[in-house]
Short mmCIF file of C-alpha atoms in Angstrom, two decimals:
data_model
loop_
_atom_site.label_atom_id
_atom_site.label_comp_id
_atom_site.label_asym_id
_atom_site.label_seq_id
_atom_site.Cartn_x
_atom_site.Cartn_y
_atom_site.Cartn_z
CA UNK A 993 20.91 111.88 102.15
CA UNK A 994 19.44 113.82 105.24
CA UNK A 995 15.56 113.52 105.57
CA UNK A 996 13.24 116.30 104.89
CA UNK A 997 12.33 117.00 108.57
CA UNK A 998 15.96 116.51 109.85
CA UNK A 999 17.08 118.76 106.88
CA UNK A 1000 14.64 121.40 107.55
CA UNK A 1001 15.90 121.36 111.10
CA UNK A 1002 18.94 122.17 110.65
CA UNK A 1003 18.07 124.75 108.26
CA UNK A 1004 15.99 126.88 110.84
CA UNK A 1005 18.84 126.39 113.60
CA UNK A 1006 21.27 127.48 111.03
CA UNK A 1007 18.68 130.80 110.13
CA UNK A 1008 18.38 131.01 114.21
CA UNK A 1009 22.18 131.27 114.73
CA UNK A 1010 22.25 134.07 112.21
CA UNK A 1011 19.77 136.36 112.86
CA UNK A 1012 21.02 135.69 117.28
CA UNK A 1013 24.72 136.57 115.57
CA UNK A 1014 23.45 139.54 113.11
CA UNK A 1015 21.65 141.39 116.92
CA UNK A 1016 24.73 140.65 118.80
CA UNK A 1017 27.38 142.39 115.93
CA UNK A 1018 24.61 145.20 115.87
CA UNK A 1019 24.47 145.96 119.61
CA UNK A 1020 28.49 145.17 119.80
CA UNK A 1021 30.58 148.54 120.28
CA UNK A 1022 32.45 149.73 117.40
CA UNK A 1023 35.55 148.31 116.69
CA UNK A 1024 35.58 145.27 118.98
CA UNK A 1025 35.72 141.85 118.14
CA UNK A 1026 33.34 139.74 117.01
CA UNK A 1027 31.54 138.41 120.38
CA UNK A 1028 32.42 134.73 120.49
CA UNK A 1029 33.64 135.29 123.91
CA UNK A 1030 29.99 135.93 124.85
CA UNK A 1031 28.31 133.40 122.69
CA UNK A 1032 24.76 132.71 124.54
CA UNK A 1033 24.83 129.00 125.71
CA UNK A 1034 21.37 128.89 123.41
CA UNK A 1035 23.57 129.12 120.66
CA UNK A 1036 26.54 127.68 122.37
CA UNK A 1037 24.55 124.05 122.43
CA UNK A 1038 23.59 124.72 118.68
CA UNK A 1039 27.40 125.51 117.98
CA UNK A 1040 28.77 122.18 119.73
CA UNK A 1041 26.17 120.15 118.63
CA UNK A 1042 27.76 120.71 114.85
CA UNK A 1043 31.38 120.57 115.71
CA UNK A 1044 32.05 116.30 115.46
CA UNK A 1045 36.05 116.98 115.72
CA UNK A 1046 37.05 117.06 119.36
CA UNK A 1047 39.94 119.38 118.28
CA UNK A 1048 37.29 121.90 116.82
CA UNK A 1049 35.94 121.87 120.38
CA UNK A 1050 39.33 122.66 121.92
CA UNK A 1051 39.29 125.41 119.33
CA UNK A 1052 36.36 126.59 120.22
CA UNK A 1053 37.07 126.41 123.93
CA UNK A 1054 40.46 128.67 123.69
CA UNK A 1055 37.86 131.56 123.14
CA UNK A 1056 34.96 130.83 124.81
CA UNK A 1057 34.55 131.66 128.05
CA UNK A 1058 30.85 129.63 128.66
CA UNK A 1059 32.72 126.57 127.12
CA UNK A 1060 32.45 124.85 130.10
CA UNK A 1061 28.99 124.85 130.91
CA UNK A 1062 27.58 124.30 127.80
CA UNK A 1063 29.73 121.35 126.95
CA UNK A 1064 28.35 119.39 129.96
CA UNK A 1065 24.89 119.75 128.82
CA UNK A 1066 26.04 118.62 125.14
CA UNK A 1067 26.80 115.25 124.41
CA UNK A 1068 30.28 114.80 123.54
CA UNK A 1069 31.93 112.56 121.16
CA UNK A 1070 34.70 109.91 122.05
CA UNK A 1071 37.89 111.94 121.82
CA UNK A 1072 41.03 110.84 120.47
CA UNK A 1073 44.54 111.38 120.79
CA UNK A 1074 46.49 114.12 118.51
CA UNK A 1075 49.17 112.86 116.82
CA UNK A 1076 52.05 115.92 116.20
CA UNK A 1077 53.37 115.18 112.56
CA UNK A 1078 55.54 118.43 112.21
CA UNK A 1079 56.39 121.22 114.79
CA UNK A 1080 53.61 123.36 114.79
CA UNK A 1081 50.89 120.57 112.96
CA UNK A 1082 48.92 118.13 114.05
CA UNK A 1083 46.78 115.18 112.90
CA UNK A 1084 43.28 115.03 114.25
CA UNK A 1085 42.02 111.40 114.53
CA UNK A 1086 40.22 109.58 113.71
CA UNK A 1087 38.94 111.95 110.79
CA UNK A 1088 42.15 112.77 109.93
CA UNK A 1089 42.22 117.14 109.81
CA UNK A 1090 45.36 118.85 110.02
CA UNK A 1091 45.51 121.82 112.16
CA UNK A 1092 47.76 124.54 113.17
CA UNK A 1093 49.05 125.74 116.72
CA UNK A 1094 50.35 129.13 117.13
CA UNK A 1095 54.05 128.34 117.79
CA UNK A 1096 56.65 130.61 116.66
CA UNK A 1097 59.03 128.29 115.64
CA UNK A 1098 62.04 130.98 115.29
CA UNK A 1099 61.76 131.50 118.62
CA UNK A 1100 60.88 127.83 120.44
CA UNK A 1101 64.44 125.52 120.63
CA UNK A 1102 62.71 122.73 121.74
CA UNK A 1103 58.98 121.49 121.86
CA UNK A 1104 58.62 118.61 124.36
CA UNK A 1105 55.29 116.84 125.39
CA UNK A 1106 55.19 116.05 129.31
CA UNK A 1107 55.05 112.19 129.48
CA UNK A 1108 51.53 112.04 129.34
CA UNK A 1109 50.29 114.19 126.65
CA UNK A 1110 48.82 116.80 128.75
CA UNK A 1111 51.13 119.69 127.57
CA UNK A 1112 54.27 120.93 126.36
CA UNK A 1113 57.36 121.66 127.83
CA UNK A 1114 58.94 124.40 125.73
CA UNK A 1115 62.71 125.99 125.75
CA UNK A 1116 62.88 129.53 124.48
CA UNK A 1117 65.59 131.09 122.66
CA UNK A 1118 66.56 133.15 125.14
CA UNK A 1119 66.81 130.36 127.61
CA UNK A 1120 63.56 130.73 129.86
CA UNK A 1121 60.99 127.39 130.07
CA UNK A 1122 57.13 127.48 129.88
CA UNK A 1123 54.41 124.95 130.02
CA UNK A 1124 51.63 125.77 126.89
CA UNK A 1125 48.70 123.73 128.43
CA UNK A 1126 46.27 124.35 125.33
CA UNK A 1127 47.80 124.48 122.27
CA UNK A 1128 45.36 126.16 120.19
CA UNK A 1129 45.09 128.87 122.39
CA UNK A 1130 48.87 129.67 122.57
CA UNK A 1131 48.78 130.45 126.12
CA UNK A 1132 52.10 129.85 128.01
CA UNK A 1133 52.80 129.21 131.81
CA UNK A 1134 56.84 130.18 133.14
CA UNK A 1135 58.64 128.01 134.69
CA UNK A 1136 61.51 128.65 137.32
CA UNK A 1137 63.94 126.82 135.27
CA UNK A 1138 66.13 128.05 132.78
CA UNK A 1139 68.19 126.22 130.09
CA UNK A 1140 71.47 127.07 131.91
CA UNK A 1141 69.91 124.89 135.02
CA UNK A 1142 69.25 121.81 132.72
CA UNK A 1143 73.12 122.30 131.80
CA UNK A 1144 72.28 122.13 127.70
CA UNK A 1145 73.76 123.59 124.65
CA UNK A 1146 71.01 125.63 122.86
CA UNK A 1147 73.14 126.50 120.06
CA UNK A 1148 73.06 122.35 119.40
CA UNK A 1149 69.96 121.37 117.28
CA UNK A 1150 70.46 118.44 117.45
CA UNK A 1151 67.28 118.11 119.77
CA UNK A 1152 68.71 115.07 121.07
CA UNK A 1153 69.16 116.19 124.52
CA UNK A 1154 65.78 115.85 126.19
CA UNK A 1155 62.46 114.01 124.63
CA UNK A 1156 60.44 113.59 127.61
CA UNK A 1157 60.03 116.01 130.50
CA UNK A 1158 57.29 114.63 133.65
CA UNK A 1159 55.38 117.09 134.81
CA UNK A 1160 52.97 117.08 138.35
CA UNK A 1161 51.87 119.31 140.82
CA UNK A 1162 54.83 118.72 143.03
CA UNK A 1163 57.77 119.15 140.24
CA UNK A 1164 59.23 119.11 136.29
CA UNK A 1165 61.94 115.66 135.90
CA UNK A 1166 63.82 116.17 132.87
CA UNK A 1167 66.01 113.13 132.00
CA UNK A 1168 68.99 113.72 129.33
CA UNK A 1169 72.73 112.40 129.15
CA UNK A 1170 72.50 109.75 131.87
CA UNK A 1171 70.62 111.39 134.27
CA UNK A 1172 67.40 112.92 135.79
CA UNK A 1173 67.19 116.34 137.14
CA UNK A 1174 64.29 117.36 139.39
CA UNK A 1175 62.89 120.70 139.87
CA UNK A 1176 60.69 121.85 142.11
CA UNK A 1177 57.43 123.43 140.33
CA UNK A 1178 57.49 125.97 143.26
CA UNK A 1179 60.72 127.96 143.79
CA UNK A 1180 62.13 130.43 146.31
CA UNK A 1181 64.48 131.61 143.39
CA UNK A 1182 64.38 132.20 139.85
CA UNK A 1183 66.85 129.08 139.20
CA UNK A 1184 65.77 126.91 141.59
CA UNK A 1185 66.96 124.36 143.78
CA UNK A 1186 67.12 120.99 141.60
CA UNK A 1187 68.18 117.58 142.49
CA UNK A 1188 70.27 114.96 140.14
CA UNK A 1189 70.15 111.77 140.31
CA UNK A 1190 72.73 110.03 138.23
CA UNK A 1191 73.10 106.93 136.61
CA UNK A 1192 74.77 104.03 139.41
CA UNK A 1193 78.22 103.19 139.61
CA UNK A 1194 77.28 99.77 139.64
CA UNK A 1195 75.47 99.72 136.60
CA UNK A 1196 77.54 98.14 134.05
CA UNK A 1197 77.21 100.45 130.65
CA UNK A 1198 78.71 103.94 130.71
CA UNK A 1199 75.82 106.89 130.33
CA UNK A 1200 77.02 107.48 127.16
CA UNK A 1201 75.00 103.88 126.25
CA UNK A 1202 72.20 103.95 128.30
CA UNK A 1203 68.43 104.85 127.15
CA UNK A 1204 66.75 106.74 129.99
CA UNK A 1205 62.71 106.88 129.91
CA UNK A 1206 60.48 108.26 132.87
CA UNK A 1207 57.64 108.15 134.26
CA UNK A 1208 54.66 108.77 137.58
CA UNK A 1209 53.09 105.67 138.85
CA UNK A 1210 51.51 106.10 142.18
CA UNK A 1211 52.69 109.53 143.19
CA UNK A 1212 56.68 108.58 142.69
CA UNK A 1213 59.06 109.19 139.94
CA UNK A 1214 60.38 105.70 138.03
CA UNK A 1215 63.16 105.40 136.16
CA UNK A 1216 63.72 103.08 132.87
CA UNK A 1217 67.39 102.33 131.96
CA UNK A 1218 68.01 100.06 129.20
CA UNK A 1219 71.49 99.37 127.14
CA UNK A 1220 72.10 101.06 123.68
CA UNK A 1221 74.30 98.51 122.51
CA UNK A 1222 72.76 95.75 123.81
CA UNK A 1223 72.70 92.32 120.89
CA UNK A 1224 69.03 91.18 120.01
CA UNK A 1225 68.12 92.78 123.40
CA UNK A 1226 69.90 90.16 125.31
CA UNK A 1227 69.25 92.46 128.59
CA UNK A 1228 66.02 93.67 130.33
CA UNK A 1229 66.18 97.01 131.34
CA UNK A 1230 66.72 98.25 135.00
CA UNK A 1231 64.02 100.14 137.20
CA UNK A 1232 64.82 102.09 139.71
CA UNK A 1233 62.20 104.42 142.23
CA UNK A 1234 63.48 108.11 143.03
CA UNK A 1235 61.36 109.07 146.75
CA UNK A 1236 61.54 112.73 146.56
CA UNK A 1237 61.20 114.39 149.95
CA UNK A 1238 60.07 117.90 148.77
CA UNK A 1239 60.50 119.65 152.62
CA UNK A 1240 64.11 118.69 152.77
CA UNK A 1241 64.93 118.53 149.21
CA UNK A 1242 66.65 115.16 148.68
CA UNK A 1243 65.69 112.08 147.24
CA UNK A 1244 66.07 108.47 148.57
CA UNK A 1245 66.90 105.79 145.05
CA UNK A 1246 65.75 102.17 145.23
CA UNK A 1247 66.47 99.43 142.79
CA UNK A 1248 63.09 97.34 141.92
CA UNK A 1249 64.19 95.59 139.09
CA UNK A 1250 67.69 95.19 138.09
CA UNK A 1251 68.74 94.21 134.71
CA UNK A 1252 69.04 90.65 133.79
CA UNK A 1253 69.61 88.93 130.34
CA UNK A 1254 66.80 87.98 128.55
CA UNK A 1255 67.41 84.61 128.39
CA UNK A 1256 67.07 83.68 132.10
CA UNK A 1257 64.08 81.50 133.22
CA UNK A 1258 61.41 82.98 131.94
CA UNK A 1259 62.35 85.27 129.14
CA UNK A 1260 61.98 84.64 125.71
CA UNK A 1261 65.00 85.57 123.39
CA UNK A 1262 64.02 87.75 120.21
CA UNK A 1263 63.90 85.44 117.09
CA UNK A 1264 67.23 85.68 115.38
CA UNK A 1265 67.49 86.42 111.79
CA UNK A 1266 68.58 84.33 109.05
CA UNK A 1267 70.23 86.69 106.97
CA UNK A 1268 73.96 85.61 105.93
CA UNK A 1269 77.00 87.36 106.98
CA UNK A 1270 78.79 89.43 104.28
CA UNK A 1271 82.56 89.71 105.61
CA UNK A 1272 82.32 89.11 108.94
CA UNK A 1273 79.57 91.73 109.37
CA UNK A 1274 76.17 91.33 110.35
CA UNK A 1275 74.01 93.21 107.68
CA UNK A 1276 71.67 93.27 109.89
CA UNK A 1277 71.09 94.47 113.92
CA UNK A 1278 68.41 94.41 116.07
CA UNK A 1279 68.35 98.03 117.68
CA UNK A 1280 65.69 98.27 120.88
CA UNK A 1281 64.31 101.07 123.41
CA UNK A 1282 61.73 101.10 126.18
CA UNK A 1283 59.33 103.01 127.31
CA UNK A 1284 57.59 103.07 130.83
CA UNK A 1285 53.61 103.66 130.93
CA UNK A 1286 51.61 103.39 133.75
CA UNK A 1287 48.01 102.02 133.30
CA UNK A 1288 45.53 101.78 136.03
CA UNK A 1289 47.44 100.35 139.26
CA UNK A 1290 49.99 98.49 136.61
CA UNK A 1291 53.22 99.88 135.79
CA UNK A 1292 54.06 98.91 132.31
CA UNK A 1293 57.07 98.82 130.00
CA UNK A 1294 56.46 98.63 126.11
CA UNK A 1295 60.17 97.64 124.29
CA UNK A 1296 60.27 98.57 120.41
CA UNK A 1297 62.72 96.06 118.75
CA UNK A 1298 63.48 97.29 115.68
CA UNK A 1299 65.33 94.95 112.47
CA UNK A 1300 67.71 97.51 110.92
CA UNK A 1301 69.23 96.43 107.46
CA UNK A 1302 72.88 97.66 106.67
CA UNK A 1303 73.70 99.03 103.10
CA UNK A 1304 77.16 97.85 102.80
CA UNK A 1305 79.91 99.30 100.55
CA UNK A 1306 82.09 96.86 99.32
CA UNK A 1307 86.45 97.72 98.49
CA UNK A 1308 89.08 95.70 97.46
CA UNK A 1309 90.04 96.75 101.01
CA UNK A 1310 87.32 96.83 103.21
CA UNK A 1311 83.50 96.34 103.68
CA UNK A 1312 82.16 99.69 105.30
CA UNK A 1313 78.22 100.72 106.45
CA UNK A 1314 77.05 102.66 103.73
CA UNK A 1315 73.66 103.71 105.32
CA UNK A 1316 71.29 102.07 107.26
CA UNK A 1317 67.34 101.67 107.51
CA UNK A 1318 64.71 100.23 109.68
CA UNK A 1319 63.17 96.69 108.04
CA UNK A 1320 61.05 95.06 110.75
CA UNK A 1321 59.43 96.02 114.40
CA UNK A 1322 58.26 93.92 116.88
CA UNK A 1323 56.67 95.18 120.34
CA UNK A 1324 56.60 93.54 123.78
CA UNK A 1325 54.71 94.75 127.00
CA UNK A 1326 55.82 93.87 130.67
CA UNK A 1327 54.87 94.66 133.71
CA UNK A 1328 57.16 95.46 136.51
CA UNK A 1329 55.98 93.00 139.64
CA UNK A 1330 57.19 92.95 142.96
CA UNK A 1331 58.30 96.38 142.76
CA UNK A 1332 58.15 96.97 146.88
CA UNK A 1333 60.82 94.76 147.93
CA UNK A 1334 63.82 95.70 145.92
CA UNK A 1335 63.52 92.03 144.09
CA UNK A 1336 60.94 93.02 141.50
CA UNK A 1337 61.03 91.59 138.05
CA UNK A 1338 58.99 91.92 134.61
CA UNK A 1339 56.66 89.69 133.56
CA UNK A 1340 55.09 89.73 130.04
CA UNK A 1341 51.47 90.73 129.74
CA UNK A 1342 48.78 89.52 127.27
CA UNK A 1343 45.85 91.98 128.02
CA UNK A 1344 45.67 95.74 129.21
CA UNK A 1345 42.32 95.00 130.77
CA UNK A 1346 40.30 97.00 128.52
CA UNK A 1347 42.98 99.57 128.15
CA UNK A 1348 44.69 101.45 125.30
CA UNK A 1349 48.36 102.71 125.37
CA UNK A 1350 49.86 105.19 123.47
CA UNK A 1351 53.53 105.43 122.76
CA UNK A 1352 55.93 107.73 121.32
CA UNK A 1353 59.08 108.72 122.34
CA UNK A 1354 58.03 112.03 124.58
CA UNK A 1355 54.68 110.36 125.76
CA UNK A 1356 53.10 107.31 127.09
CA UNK A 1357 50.16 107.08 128.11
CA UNK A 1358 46.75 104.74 129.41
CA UNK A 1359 43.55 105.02 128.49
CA UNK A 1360 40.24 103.50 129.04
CA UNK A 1361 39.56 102.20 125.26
CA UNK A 1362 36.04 102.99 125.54
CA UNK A 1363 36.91 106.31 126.34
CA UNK A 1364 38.90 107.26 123.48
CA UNK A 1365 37.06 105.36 120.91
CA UNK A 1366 40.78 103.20 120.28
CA UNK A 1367 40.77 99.58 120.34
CA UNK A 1368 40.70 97.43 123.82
CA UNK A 1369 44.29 95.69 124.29
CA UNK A 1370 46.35 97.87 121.55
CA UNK A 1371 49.56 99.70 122.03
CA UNK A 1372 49.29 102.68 119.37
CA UNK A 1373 52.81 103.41 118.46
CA UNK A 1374 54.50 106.42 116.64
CA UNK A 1375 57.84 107.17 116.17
CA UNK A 1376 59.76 108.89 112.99
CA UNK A 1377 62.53 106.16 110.88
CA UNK A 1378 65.45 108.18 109.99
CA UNK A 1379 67.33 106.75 107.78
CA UNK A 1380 71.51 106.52 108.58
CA UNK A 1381 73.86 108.32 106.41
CA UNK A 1382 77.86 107.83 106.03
CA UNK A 1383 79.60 110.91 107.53
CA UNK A 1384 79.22 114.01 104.81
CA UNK A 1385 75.85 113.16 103.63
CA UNK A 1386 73.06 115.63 104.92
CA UNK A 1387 69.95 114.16 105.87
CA UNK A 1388 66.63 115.65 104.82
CA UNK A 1389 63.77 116.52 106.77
CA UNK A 1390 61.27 114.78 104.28
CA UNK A 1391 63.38 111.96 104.37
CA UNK A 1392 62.25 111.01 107.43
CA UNK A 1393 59.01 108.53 107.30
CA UNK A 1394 56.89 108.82 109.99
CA UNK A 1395 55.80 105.52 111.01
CA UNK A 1396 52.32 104.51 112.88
CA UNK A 1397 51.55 101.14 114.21
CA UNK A 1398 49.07 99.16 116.26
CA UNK A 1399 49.69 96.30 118.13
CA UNK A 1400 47.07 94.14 119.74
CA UNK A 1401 48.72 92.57 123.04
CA UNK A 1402 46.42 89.86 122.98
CA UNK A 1403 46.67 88.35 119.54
CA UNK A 1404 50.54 89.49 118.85
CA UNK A 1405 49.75 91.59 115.52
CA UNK A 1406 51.22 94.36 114.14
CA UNK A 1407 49.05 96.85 111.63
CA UNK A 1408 49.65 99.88 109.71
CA UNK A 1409 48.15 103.26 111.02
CA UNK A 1410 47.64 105.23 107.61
CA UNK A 1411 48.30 108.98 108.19
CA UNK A 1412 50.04 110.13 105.24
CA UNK A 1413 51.70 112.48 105.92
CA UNK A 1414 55.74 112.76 106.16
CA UNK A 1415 57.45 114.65 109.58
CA UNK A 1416 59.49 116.95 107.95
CA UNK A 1417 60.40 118.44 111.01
CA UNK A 1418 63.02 118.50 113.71
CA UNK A 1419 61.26 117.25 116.20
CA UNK A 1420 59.94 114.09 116.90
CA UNK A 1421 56.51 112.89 116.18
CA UNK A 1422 54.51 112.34 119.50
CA UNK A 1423 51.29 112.09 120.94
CA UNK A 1424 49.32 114.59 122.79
CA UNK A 1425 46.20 115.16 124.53
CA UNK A 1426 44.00 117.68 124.73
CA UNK A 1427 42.21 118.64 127.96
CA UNK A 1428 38.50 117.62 127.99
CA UNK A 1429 36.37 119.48 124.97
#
């Protein structure tokens, strides 16, 4: 219950606002809209000072021009991240609102969030790419890139092909089928001049199997590879350090860390499991993919291992996969040392020095935990389990689960992130932040 002299407060603000909004509709020319554009910062203050969601202040920001002055006079509250549960929804936390972006999703191909959160890299139908820095507002920024440059087949939707596009002032990296392609954010011509790098011919696993993840650290571009089929994550994955010389266009590729079993000096293996062997077949796998953050002047790499249990069909004949589905995750975080001389290696890490990451598969990103109101030393991880089907049987979108985790570094423990709500969508579930509100 409020107290009397808070509650009367709030009262006479809220009969203030309406009598300031009741003169300005008055005095407002016919037909136009109401005047939120030109809220007073008087009320302005009294607005923000009821809005406790941080995405009801990006909202609010999308159409008001005096945003920004008023919300440096206002205290704000800790923001958190926004966590994309379908293609045009997402999950406001910590109190947990669902809201709406205005995406026409007949006419989008592919949604991407640059790797840290900051905006979305979007594919039209007709082929042309924009950057929508505030979703709420809609507003969309071209690109000069066009789906025929990134060599991809729109009529797939699979949306398989990219999941992670890095985005700075200097260019757009989009990594997809073994490889990174670099475009220039500034271009003499409507395609513009891009640079591939491609995966080594000494690395020993064909593209086909190999995981690609990207990210800045430091003003250059890294690159994550790590094996597809690669047993109980018997190999660390491979760094590499693309120096882009924008006034030439060309690039210069240096190995930090190359890729080295697990079980060197050093390494701990992944516990094995105990379950039996049915046939000569494993019903179980470890499947595993990494992900590069950088936080503060550390560049980090978070590896989901993930225990996948195999529904076997049994014949007089044969013993054949069924489907399959996820039964167990474990997380790891390393941090790439020695990354100047070309003999780096990763080391694991027990503390993110007051840090929080967040991880999905089209963002990761650092944060001060104090400034997001998350927990110090926690990975927050999302990602979507599909379950595996034999050949013939459609999968469902509300089949998929989406699935929300937190690990603290420190004391190696996994919890549930409740959120309720299924994916349903083609897309995959990611991370995203707004700018400041």
């Amino acid at each position: 219950m409020l107290g009397a002299g808070l509650s009367a407060k709030i009262s006479r603000a809220m009969a203030a606002l309406l009598r300031r909004g009741r003169r300005l509709l008055r005095i407002a020319p016919p037909g136009s809209r109401a005047p939120w554009s030109e809220l007073p910062p008087d009320l302005l203050l009294l607005v923000l000072s009821r809005l406790p969601s941080h995405a009801d202040r990006v909202r609010l920001r999308a159409v008001c021009r005096p945003w920004c002055s008023a919300a440096r006079l206002q205290p704000q509250p800790s923001p958190f991240a926004w966590l994309f549960v379908r293609a045009d929804t997402f999950l406001a936390l910590p109190e947990g609102a669902l809201h709406r972006m205005p995406l026409d999703q007949s006419e989008i191909l592919l949604r991407v969030p640059d790797a840290t959160g900051n905006m979305f890299f979007l594919v039209h139908r007709d082929g042309s790419c924009y950057l929508m820095m505030n979703p709420p507002s809609g507003e969309i920024t071209p690109l000069h890139i066009s789906s025929n440059s990134l060599k991809i087949d729109t009529s797939c939707r699979s949306y398989n092909w990219i999941r992670k596009v890095v985005v700075s002032d200097r260019i757009v990296a989009v990594p997809y089928s073994g490889m990174v392609t670099i475009f220039p954010r500034m271009a003499s011509s409507p395609g513009g001049a891009r640079l591939c790098w491609m995966l080594p011919t000494t690395f020993p696993v064909a593209a086909a199997h190999v995981d690609i993840d990207i990210a800045l650290f430091q003003g250059e571009l890294y690159v994550l590879l790590t094996r597809t089929h690669n047993k109980r994550g018997s190999y660390l994955p491979e760094l590499h350090r693309l120096e882009i010389d924008d006034e030439h266009n060309r690039f210069r590729s240096v190995r930090c860390i190359r890729g080295m079993p697990r079980n060197g000096p050093g390494l701990p293996a992944l516990s094995p499991t105990s379950t039996p062997r049915l046939n000569g077949v494993s019903p179980t796998c470890w499947r595993s993919v990494s992900y590069l953050v950088a936080c503060g002047d550390r560049l980090l790499m978070v590896e989901r291992h993930t225990l996948v249990e195999h529904l076997m069909v049994h014949t007089e004949s044969a013993t054949r996969e069924r489907s399959s589905r996820p039964i167990r995750t474990q997380l790891e975080v390393w941090e790439g040392a020695d990354l100047n001389d070309g003999h780096g290696h990763w080391r694991e890490v027990d503390t993110l020095m007051g840090h929080a990451l967040f991880i999905s598969r089209g963002c990761s990103r650092s944060l001060p935990a104090a400034q997001c109101g998350a927990r110090e030393d926690c990975v927050y991880f999302v990602m979507a389990e599909r379950p595996r089907f034999l050949p013939g049987r459609k999968r469902e979108p509300e089949e998929d689960v989406l699935h929300c985790v937190v690990y603290n570094v420190r004391h190696r423990v996994i919890h549930t992130l409740e959120t309720s709500e299924a994916t349903a969508s083609p897309w995959e579930p990611t991370w995203f932040f707004p700018a400041d509100a």
